[in-house]
Coordinates of C-alpha atoms and ligand atoms in Angstrom, one line a residue:
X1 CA 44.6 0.7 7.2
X2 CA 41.4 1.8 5.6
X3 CA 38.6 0.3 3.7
X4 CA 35.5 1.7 2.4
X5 CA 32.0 -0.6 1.5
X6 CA 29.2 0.3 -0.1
X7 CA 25.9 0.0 2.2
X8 CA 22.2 1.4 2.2
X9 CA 19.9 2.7 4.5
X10 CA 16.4 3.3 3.9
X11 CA 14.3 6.8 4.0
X12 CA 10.7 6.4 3.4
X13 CA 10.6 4.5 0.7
X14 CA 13.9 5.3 -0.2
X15 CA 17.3 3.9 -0.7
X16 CA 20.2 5.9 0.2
X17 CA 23.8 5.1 -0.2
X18 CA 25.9 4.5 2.7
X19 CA 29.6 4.7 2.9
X20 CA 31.2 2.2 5.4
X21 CA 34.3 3.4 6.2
X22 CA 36.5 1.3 8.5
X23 CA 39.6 2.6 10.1
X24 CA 41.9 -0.3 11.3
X25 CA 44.8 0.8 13.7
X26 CA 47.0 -2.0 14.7
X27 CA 49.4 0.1 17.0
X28 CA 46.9 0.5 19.0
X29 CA 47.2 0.0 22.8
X30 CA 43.7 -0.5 24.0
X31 CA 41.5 -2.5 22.1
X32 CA 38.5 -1.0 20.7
X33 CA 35.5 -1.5 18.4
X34 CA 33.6 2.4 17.8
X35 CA 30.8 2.8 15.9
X36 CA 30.3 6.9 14.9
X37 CA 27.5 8.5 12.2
X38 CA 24.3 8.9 14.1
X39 CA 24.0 4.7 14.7
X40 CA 20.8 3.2 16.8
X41 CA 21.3 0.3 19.1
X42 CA 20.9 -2.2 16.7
X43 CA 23.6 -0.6 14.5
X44 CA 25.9 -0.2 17.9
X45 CA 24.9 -3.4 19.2
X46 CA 26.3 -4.7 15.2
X47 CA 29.7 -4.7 16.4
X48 CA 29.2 -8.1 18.5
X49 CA 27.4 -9.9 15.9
X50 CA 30.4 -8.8 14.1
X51 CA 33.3 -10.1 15.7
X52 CA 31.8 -13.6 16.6
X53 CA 30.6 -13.9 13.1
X54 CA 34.6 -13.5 11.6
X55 CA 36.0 -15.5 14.9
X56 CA 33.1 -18.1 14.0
X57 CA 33.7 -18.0 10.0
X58 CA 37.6 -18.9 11.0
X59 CA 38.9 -15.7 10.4
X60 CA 40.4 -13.2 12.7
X61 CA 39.4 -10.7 14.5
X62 CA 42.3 -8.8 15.7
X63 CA 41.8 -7.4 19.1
X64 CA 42.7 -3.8 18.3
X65 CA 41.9 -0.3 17.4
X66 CA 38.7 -0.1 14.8
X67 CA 36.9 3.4 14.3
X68 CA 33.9 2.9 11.8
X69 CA 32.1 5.6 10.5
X70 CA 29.0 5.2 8.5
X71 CA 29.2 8.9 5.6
X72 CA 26.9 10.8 5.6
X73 CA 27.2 11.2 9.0
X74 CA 24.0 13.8 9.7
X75 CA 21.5 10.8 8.3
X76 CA 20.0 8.3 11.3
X77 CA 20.8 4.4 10.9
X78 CA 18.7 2.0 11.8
X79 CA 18.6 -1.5 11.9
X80 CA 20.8 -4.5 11.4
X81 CA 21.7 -4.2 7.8
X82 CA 24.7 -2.7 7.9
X83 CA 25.8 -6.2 9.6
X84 CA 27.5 -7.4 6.2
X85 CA 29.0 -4.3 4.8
X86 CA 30.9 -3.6 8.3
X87 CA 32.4 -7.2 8.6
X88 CA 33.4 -7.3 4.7
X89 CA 34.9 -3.7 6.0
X90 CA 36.6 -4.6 8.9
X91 CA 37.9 -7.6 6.7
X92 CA 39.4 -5.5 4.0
X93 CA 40.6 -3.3 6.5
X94 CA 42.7 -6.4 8.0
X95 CA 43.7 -7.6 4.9
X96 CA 41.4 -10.7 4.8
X97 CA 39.4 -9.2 2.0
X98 CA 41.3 -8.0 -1.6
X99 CA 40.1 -3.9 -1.4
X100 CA 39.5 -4.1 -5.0
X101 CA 36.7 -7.1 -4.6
X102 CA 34.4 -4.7 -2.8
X103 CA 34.8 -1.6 -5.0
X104 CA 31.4 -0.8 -7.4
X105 CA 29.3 -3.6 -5.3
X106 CA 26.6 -2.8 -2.5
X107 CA 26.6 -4.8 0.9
X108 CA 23.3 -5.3 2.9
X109 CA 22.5 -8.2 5.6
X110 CA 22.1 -9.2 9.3
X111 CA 24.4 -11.4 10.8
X112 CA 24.1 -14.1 13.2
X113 CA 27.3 -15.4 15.7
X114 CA 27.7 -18.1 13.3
X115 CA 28.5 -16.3 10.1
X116 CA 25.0 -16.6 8.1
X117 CA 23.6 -13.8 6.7
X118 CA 20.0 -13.5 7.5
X119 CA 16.7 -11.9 6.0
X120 CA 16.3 -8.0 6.1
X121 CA 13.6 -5.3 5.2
X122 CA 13.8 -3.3 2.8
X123 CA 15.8 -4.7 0.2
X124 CA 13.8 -3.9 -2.8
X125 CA 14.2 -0.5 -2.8
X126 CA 17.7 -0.7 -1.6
X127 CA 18.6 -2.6 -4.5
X128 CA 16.8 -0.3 -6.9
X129 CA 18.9 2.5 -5.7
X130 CA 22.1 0.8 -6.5
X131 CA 21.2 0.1 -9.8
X132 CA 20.2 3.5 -10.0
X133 CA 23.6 5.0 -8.9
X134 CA 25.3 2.8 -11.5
X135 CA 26.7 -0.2 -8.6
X136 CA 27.4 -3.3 -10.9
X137 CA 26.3 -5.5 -8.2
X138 CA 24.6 -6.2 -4.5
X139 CA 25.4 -9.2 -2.2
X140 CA 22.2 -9.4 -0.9
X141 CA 20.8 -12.4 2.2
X142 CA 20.1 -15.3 0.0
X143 CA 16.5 -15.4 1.4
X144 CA 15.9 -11.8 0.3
X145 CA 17.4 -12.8 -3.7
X146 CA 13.7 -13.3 -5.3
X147 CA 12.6 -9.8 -4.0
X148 CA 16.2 -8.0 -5.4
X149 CA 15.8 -9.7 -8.5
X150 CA 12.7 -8.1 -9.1
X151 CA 14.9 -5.1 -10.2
X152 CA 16.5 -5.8 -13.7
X153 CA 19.8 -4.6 -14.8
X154 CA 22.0 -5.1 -12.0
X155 CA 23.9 -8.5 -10.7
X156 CA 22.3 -10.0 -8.0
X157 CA 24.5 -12.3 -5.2
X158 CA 23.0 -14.3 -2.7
X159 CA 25.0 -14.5 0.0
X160 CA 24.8 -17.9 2.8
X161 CA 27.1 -16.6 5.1
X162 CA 30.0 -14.5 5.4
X163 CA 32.5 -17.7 4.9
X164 CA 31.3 -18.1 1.6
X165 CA 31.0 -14.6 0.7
X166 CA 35.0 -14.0 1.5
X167 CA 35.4 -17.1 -0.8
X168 CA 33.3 -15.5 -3.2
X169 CA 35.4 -12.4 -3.2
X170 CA 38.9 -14.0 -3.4
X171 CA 37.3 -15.8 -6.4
X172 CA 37.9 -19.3 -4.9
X173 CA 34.4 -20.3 -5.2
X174 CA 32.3 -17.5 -6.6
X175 CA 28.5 -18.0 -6.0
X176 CA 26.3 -17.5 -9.2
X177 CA 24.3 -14.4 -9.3
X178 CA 20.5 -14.8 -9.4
X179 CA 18.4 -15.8 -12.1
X180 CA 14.8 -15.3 -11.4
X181 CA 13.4 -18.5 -12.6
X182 CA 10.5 -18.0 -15.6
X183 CA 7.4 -17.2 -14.0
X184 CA 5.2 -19.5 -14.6
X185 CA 1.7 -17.8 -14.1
X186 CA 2.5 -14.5 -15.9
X187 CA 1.8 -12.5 -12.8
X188 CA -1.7 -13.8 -12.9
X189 CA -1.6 -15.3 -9.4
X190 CA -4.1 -18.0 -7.9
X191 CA -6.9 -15.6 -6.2
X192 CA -6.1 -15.7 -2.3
X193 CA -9.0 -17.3 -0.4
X194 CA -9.5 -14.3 2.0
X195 CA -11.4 -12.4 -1.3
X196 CA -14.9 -13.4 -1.5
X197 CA -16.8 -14.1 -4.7
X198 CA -19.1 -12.3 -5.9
X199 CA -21.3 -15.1 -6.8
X200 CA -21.6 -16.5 -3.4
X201 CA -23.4 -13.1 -2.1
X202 CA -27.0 -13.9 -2.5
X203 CA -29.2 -11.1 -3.9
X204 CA -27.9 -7.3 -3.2
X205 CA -27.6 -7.1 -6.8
X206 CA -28.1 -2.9 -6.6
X207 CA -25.2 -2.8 -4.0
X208 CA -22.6 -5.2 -6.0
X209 CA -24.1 -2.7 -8.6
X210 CA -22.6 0.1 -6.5
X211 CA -19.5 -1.6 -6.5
X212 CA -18.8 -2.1 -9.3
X213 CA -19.3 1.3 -10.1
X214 CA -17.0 2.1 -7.4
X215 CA -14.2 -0.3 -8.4
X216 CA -15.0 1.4 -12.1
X217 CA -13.9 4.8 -11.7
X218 CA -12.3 4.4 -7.9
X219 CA -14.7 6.0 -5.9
X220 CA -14.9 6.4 -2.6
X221 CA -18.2 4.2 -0.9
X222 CA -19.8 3.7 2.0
X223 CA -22.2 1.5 3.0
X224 CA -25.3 1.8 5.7
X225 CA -27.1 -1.4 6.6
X226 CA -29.0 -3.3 10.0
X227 CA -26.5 -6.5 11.1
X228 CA -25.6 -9.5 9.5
X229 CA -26.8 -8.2 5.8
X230 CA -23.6 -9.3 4.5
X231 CA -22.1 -5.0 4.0
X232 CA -18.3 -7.3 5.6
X233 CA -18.8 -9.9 2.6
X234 CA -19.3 -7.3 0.2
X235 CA -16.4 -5.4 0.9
X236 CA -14.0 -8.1 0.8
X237 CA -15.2 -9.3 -2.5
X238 CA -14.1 -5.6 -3.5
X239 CA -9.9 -6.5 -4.6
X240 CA -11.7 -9.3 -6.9
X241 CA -13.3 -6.9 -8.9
X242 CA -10.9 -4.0 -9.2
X243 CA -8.5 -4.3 -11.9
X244 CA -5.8 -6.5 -12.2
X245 CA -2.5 -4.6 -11.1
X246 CA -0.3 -3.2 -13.8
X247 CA 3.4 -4.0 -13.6
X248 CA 4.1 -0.7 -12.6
X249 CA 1.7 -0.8 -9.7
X250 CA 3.1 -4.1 -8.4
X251 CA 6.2 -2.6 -8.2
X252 CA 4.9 0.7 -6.2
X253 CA 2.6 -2.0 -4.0
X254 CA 5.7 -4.4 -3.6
X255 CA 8.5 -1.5 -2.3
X256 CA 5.5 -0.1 0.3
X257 CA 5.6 -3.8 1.7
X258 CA 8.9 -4.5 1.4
X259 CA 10.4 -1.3 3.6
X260 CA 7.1 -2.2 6.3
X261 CA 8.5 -6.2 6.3
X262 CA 5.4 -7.3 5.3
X263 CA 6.2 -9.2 2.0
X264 CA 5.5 -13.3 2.2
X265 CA 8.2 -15.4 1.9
X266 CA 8.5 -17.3 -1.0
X267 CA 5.9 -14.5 -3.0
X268 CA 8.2 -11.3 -3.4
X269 CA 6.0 -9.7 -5.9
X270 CA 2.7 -8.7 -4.8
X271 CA -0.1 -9.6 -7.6
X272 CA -3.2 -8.9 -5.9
X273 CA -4.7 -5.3 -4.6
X274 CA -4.2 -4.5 -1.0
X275 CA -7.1 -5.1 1.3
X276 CA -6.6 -3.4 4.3
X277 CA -9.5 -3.8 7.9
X278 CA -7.8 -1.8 10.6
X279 CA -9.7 -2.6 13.4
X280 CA -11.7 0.8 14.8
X281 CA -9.1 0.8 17.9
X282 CA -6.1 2.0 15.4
X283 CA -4.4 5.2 16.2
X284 CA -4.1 8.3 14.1
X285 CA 0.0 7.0 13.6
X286 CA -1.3 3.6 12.9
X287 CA -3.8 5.0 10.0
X288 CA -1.7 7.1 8.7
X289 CA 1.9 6.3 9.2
X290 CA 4.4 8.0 11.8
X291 CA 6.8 6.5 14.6
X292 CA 10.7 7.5 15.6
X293 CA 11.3 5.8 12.2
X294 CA 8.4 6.9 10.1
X295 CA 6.6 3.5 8.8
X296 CA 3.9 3.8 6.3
X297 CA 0.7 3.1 7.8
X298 CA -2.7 1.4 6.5
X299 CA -3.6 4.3 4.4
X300 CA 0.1 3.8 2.5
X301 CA -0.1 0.1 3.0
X302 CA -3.5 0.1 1.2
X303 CA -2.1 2.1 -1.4
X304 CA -3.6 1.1 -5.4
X305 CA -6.2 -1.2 -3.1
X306 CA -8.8 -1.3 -0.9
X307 CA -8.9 0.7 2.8
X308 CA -11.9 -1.4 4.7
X309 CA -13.2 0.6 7.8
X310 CA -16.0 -1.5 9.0
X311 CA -18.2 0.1 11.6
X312 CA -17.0 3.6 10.4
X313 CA -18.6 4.9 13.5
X314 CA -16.4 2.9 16.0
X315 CA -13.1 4.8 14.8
X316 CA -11.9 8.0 17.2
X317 CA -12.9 11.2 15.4
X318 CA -9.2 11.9 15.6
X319 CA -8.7 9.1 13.4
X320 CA -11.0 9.7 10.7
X321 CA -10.2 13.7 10.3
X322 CA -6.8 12.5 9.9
X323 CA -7.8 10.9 6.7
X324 CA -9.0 13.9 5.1
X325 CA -5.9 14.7 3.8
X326 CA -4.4 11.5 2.5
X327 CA -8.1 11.2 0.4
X328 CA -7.6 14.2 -1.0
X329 CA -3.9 14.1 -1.8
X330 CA -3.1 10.5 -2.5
X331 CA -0.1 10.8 -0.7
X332 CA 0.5 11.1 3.0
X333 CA 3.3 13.6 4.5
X334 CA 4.9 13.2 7.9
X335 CA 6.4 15.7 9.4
X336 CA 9.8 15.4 11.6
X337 CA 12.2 17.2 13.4
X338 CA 14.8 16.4 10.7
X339 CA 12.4 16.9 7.5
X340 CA 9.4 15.1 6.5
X341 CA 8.8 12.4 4.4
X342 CA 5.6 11.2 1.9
X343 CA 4.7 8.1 1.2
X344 CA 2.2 7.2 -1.4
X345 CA -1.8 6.6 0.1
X346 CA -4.2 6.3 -3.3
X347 CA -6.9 3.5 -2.3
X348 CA -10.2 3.1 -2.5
X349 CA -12.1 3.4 0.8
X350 CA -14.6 1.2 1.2
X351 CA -16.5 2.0 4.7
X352 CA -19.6 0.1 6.6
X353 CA -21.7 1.1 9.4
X354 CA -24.8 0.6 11.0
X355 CA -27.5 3.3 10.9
X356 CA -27.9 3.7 14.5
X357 CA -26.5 2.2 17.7
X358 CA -29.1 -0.7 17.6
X359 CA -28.4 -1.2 14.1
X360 CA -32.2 -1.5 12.9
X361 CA -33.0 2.1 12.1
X362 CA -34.9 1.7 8.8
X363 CA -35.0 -2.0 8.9
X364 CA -38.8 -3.2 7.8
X365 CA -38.8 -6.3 10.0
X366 CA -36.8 -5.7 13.1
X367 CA -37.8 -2.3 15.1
X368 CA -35.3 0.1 15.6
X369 CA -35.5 1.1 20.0
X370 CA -33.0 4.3 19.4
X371 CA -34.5 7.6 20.0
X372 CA -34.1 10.2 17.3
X373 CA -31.3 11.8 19.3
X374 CA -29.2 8.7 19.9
X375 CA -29.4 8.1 16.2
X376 CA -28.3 11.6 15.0
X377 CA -25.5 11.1 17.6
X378 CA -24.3 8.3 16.2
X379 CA -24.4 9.4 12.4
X380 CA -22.7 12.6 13.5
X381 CA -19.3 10.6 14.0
X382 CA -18.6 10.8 10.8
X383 CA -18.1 14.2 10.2
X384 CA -19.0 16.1 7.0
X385 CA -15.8 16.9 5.1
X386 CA -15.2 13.0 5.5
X387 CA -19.2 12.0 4.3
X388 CA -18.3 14.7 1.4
X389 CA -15.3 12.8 0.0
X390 CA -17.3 9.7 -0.3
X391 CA -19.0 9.3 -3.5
X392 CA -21.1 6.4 -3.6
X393 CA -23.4 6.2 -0.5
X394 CA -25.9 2.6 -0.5
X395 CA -28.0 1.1 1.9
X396 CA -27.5 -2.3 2.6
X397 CA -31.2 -4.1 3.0
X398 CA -31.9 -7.9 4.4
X399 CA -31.6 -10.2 2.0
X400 CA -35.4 -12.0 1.8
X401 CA -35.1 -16.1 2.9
X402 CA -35.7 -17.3 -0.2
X403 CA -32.9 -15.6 -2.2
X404 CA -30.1 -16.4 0.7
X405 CA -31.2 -20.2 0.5
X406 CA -31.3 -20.4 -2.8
X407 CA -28.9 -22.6 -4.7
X408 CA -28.6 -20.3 -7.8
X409 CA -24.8 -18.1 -8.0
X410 CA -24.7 -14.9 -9.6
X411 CA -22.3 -13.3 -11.5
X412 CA -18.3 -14.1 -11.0
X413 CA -16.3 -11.5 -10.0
X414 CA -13.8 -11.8 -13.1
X415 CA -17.3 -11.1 -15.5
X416 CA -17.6 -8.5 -13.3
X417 CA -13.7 -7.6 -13.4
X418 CA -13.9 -7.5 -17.4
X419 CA -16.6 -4.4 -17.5
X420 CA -14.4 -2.5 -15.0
X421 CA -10.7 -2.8 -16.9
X422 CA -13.0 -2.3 -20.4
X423 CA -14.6 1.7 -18.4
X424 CA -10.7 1.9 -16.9
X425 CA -9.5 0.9 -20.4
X426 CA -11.8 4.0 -21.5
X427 CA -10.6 6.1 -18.7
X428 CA -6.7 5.6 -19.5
X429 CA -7.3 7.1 -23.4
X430 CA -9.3 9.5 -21.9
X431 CA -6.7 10.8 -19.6
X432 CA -3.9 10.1 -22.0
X433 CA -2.7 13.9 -21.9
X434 CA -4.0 14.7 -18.2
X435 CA -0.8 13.6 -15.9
X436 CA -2.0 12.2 -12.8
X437 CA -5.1 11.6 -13.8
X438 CA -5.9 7.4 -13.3
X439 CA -9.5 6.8 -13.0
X440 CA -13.0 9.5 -12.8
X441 CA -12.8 10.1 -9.2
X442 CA -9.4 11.9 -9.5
X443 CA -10.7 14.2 -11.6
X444 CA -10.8 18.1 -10.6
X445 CA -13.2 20.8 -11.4
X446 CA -11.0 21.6 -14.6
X447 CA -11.2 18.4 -15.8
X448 CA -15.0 17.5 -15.0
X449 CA -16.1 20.4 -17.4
X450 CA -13.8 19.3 -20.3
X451 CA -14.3 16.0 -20.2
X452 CA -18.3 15.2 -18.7
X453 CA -20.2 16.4 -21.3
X454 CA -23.8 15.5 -20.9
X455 CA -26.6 15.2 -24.1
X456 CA -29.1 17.4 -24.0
X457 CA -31.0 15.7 -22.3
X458 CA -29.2 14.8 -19.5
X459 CA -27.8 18.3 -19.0
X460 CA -31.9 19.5 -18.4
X461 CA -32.1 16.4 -15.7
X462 CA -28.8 17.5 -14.5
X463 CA -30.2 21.3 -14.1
X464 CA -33.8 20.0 -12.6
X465 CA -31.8 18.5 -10.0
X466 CA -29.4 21.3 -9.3
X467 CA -32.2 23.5 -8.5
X468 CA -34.9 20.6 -7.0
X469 CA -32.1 19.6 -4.3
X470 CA -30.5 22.3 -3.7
X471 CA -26.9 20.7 -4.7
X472 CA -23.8 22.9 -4.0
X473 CA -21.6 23.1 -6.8
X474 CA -19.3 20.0 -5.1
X475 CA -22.4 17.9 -5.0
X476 CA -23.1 18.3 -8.6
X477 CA -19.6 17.8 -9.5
X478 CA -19.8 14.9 -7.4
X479 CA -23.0 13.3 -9.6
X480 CA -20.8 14.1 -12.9
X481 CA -17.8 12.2 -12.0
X482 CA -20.2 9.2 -11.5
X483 CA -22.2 9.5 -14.2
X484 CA -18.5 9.6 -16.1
X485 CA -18.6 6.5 -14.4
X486 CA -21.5 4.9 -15.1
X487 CA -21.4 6.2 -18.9
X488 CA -17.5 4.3 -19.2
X489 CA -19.2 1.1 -18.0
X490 CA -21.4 1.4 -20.4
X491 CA -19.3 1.9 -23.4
X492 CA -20.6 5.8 -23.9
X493 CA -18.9 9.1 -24.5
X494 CA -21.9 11.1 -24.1
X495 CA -23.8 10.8 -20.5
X496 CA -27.0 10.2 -21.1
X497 CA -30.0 11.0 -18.9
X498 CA -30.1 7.1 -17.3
X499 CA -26.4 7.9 -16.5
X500 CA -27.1 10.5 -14.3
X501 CA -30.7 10.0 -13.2
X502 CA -28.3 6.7 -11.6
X503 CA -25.8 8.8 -9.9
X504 CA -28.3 10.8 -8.4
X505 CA -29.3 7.3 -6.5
X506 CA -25.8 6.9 -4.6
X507 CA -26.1 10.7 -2.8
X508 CA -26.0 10.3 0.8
X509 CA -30.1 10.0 2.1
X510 CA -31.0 13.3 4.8
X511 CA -30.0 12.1 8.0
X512 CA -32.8 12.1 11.1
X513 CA -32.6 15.3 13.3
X514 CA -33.9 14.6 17.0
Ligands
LIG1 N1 -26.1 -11.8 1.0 C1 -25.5 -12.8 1.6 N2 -25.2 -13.9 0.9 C2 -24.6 -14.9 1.6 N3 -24.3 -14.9 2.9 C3 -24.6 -13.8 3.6 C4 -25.2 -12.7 3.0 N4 -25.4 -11.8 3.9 C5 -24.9 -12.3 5.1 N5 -24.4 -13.5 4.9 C6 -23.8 -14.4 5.9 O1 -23.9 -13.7 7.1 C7 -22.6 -13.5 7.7 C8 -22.5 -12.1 8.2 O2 -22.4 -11.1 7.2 P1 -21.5 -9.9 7.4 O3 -20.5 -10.1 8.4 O4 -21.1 -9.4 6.0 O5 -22.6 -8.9 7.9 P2 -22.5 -7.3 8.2 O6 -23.5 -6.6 7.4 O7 -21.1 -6.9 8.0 O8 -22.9 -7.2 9.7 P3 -22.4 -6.2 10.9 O9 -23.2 -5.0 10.7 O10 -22.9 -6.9 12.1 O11 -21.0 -6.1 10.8 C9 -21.6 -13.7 6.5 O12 -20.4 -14.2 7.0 C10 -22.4 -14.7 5.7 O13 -22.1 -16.0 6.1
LIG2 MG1 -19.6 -6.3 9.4

C-alpha cells in the first residue's frame, strides 16, 4: 500500500514542500526499512526513532518491506524533521492512519523513542510556505506553536506526541488548533538589559551626537578612541536608539533566527533590533554565512540591526574584504555546487578601534610609545574600499573626572529614539516612489541629485570644500547623504549651510605616514 504526507524542508530561508511517499509491501520476505531522495544521516538515522516511536505509542510496526522516498528527489534533506511526516506515513501506509486524515495538512517534527514530538528549526518559514501553497493546516511540535502562529490564515495543531496525534486524526480526541493568546504589550517589549542607556554614558555628547545621526539615516560608523573611553558602551546603547521595528521587519528578523535555531523559547517574535559582536577570531563563513548547509551568518543574523566589530583592527583582512559586498548589496549570496542561495544582510555597522597598537596615539594625557610606522601599520588593516563605505568617522576622547563622577544623566535613549523615527518618518515620504529605498544611506548617485538639494548657501560651502579638500566625487556624495541626514533630524527639506558644514566633521582625519 501507498501513502503520501505532506513535509517541508528548508532552503535558505525558504520552505519547500516535501512529498513523503511511503511504499508498504507486506509480501515481503526480508524485512526492510529504505530511506531514498538524497537523505543525510539524521534523515537515515529517522528510521529508528521511527519504529520505536509507533512500537512505544502502542501501535505496530510491522516487520516488513518499507521503501520511502522523500519527491523531489534532486533536493538535499537535512535534519530531523521529517521524523513526523514519515511515521504518520508509514502509519497510513499500514492502515493505522485514515489516508484521507492526512491529505491538504503539512507534517513537521522530531521524534523521540517514546512517541513525543520535539522542538525543530525552522518552523516559521516552513509554515509560511504551506499557507502559501494553499495547505489548510500544519501539525507542528507543540513547543514550536507560538512561532507557527505568527503566520495568520492557516490552522495551526500542536502536536504532544504521535499517540495523540493518531487520536487526533481518527477524530477520537482532536487537539484544538492554536490561538495565539492577545499580546499583551503590543509588540512593545520590555528593553533587554544587555542595551545600554544612553543616559548612563557620561559626557561624549558629540559622539552619541554621531549616533544618532547614524541610527537617523543608517549609516555606516566607526569609531577611533585610546582604551576604556567607553567607544563598547556606546555601541551597545546603539539598538536603543534605532527605530522601533516595523511588523514587517520582525517578521524578516524572526524567519533569519528561526531557520539559524536561534529564537528564545517562550519569545517567538523578535521585537528588538539585532545586536551582533563577533569576536575578531570569526571566519570569513562565520561573518558572512556558508557551511555544507548554508547557514546565515552575523552579517544576515544582524540584518535590520546593528553589526558590532570592536577592535576593527583585530579581524583577518580576509574577513573584512569579505564584507564589502554584503555593505554594498544588502544581501549576501553563497555560492554552491548545486546553486546559490541569498540571504538578506542590511545592518548598520557600527565598528571601534584603537588608533595605534598602544591605543594612546592622540591621547592628551597618556603618551602614545608607537613609532610612526607601527601606527600606519596598524591603521592600514582596514583597507580603503572598507574605510570608504563607512560614513560617519568620530573620535572617541577621555571623558574629564568630573563629568564621569558626576551624578547628573543625560538624555534617554527613547528622547533620543523619537528624533530618529520623526527624520525616518521624513525619509519614508520621501522615498515613497523610490523602491528599495529605506533610509539616506541607501541612496545612489541618481537619487542624491534629485532629492539633496542644498540652499544657496550651502551649495557655495559645499563647492569651497569640493575644491579645498580635494573630495572625489564619492566623498562629496558621501557629505550629501549626511547632510540629508542631519537636515531630516532637523525637520528641514532644504540643507542648509550648518547641515553640511556638520557632515564635513564625520570625514575620516589624514592618517600618519611613517
Ligand atoms: N563615558 C562613560 N560613562 C560611563 N562609564 C564609562 C564611560 N566610559 C567608560 N566607562 C566605563 O568604563 C568601562 C570600559 O568602557 P568600554 O569598554 O566601553 O571602553 P572601550 O572604549 O571600548 O575600551 P577598549 O578600547 O579597551 O575596548 C565601561 O564598562 C564603563 O564602566
Ligand atoms: Mg571596547
Amino acid at each position: 500500500m501507498l501513502s503520501i504526507v505532506r513535509a517541508c524542508a528548508i532552503v535558505g530561508l525558504d520552505g519547500f514542500i516535501i512529498e513523503v511517499q511511503t511504499d508498504f509491501n507486506p509480501r515481503a520476505t526480508i524485512p526492510t526499512f529504505t530511506i531514498v531522495g538524497l537523505p543525510d544521516n539524521a534523515v537515515r538515522e529517522s528510521r529508528e526513532r521511527v519504529r520505536a516511536a509507533i512500537k512505544n505509542s502502542r501501535m505496530q510496526f510491522v516487520n516488513k518491506t518499507y521503501v520511502v522516498n522523500l519527491s523531489p528527489a534532486d533536493l538535499p534533506k537535512h535534519g530531523p524533521a521529517y521524523d513526523l511526516p514519515i511515521a504518520v506515513g508509514v502509519l497510513a501506509a499500514t492502515d493505522q492512519v485514515p489516508l484521507e486524515s492526512v491529505e491538504r495538512a503539512l507534517f513537521m517534527g522530531e521524534l523521540s523513542l517514546d512517541g513525543s514530538v520535539r522542538h525543530i528549526k525552522g518552523i516559521m518559514p516552513m509554515v509560511y510556505s504551506a499557507y502559501q501553497e494553499g495547505f489548510e493546516r500544519v501539525y507542528v511540535p507543540v513547543d514550536d506553536a507560538a512561532e507557527a502562529g505568527l503566520i495568520d490564515g492557516i490552522e495551526i495543531i500542536p502536536v504532544a506526541s504521535l499517540g495523540q496525534l493518531v487520536e487526533h486524526l481518527y477524530g477520537l480526541q482532536p487537539i484544538s488548533p492554536y490561538v495565539a493568546p492577545p499580546s499583551s504589550d503590543n509588540g512593545q517589549a520590555s528593553v533587554p538589559d544587555w542595551i545600554v542607556d544612553f543616559a548612563d554614558i557620561k559626557g561624549q555628547e558629540h559622539v552619541k551626537r554621531a549616533l544618532e545621526i547614524a541610527a537617523g539615516g543608517n549609516h555606516n560608523v566607526r569609531l577611533n578612541g585610546p582604551p576604556g573611553v567607553g567607544k563598547t558602551l556606546l555601541a551597545r546603547a546603539m539598538p536603543g536608539i534605532l527605530p522601533r521595528l516595523s511588523n514587517e521587519e520582525a517578521l524578516e528578523v524572526t524567519r533569519i533566527y528561526s531557520v539559524a535555531d536561534m529564537l528564545q523559547s517562550g519569545q517567538p517574535l523578535m521585537h528588538t533590533r539585532p545586536f551582533r559582536a563577533p569576536h575578531h577570531t570569526i571566519s570569513q563563513a562565520g561573518l558572512v554565512g556558508g557551511g555544507t548547509i548554508p547557514k546565515p551568518g552575523e552579517v544576515s543574523l544582524s540584518h535590520r540591526g546593528v553589526l558590532f566589530l570592536d577592535e576593527i583592527n583585530e579581524f583577518s583582512s580576509k574577513a573584512l574584504e569579505v564584507l564589502r559586498q554584503p555593505i554594498e548589496d544588502k544581501s549576501v549570496t553563497i555560492s554552491r555546487a548545486k546553486g546559490s542561495l541569498t540571504f538578506p544582510a542590511n545592518f548598520l555597522l557600527v565598528s571601534a578601534q584603537n588608533p595605534c597598537p598602544c591605543g594612546y596615539f592622540g591621547d592628551p594625557v597618556k603618551p602614545c610609545i608607537c613609532t610612526p610606522t607601527m601606527i600606519a601599520r596598524y591603521q592600514s588593516k582596514i583597507s580603503g574600499p572598507l574605510l570608504d563605505r563607512i560614513d560617519i568617522h568620530i573620535d572617541v576622547p577621555r571623558v574629564e573626572y568630573d563629568k564621569l563622577m558626576s551624578a547628573e544623566r543625560g538624555e534617554l535613549s527613547a528622547q533620543v529614539r523619537e528624533r530618529v523615527e520623526r527624520a525616518r518618518e521624513r525619509q519614508r515620504e520621501r522615498f515613497a516612489d523610490y523602491p528599495g529605498l529605506f533610509a539616506n544611506a541607501d541612496m545612489g548617485a541618481g537619487e542624491i541629485q534629485q532629492l539633496c538639494i542644498l540652499t544657496a548657501e550651502a551649495r557655495q560651502l559645499a563647492d569651497l570644500t569640493v575644491r579645498r579638500m580635494q573630495l572625489s566625487a564619492r566623498a562629496y556624495h558621501r557629505v550629501l547623504k549626511l547632510s540629508r541626514t542631519i537636515a531630516d533630524l532637523d525637520g528641514k527639506n532644504l540643507i542648509e549651510v550648518h547641515h553640511i558644514a556638520e557632515a564635513i566633521q564625520y570625514r575620516p582625519r589624514m592618517q600618519p605616514t611613517g
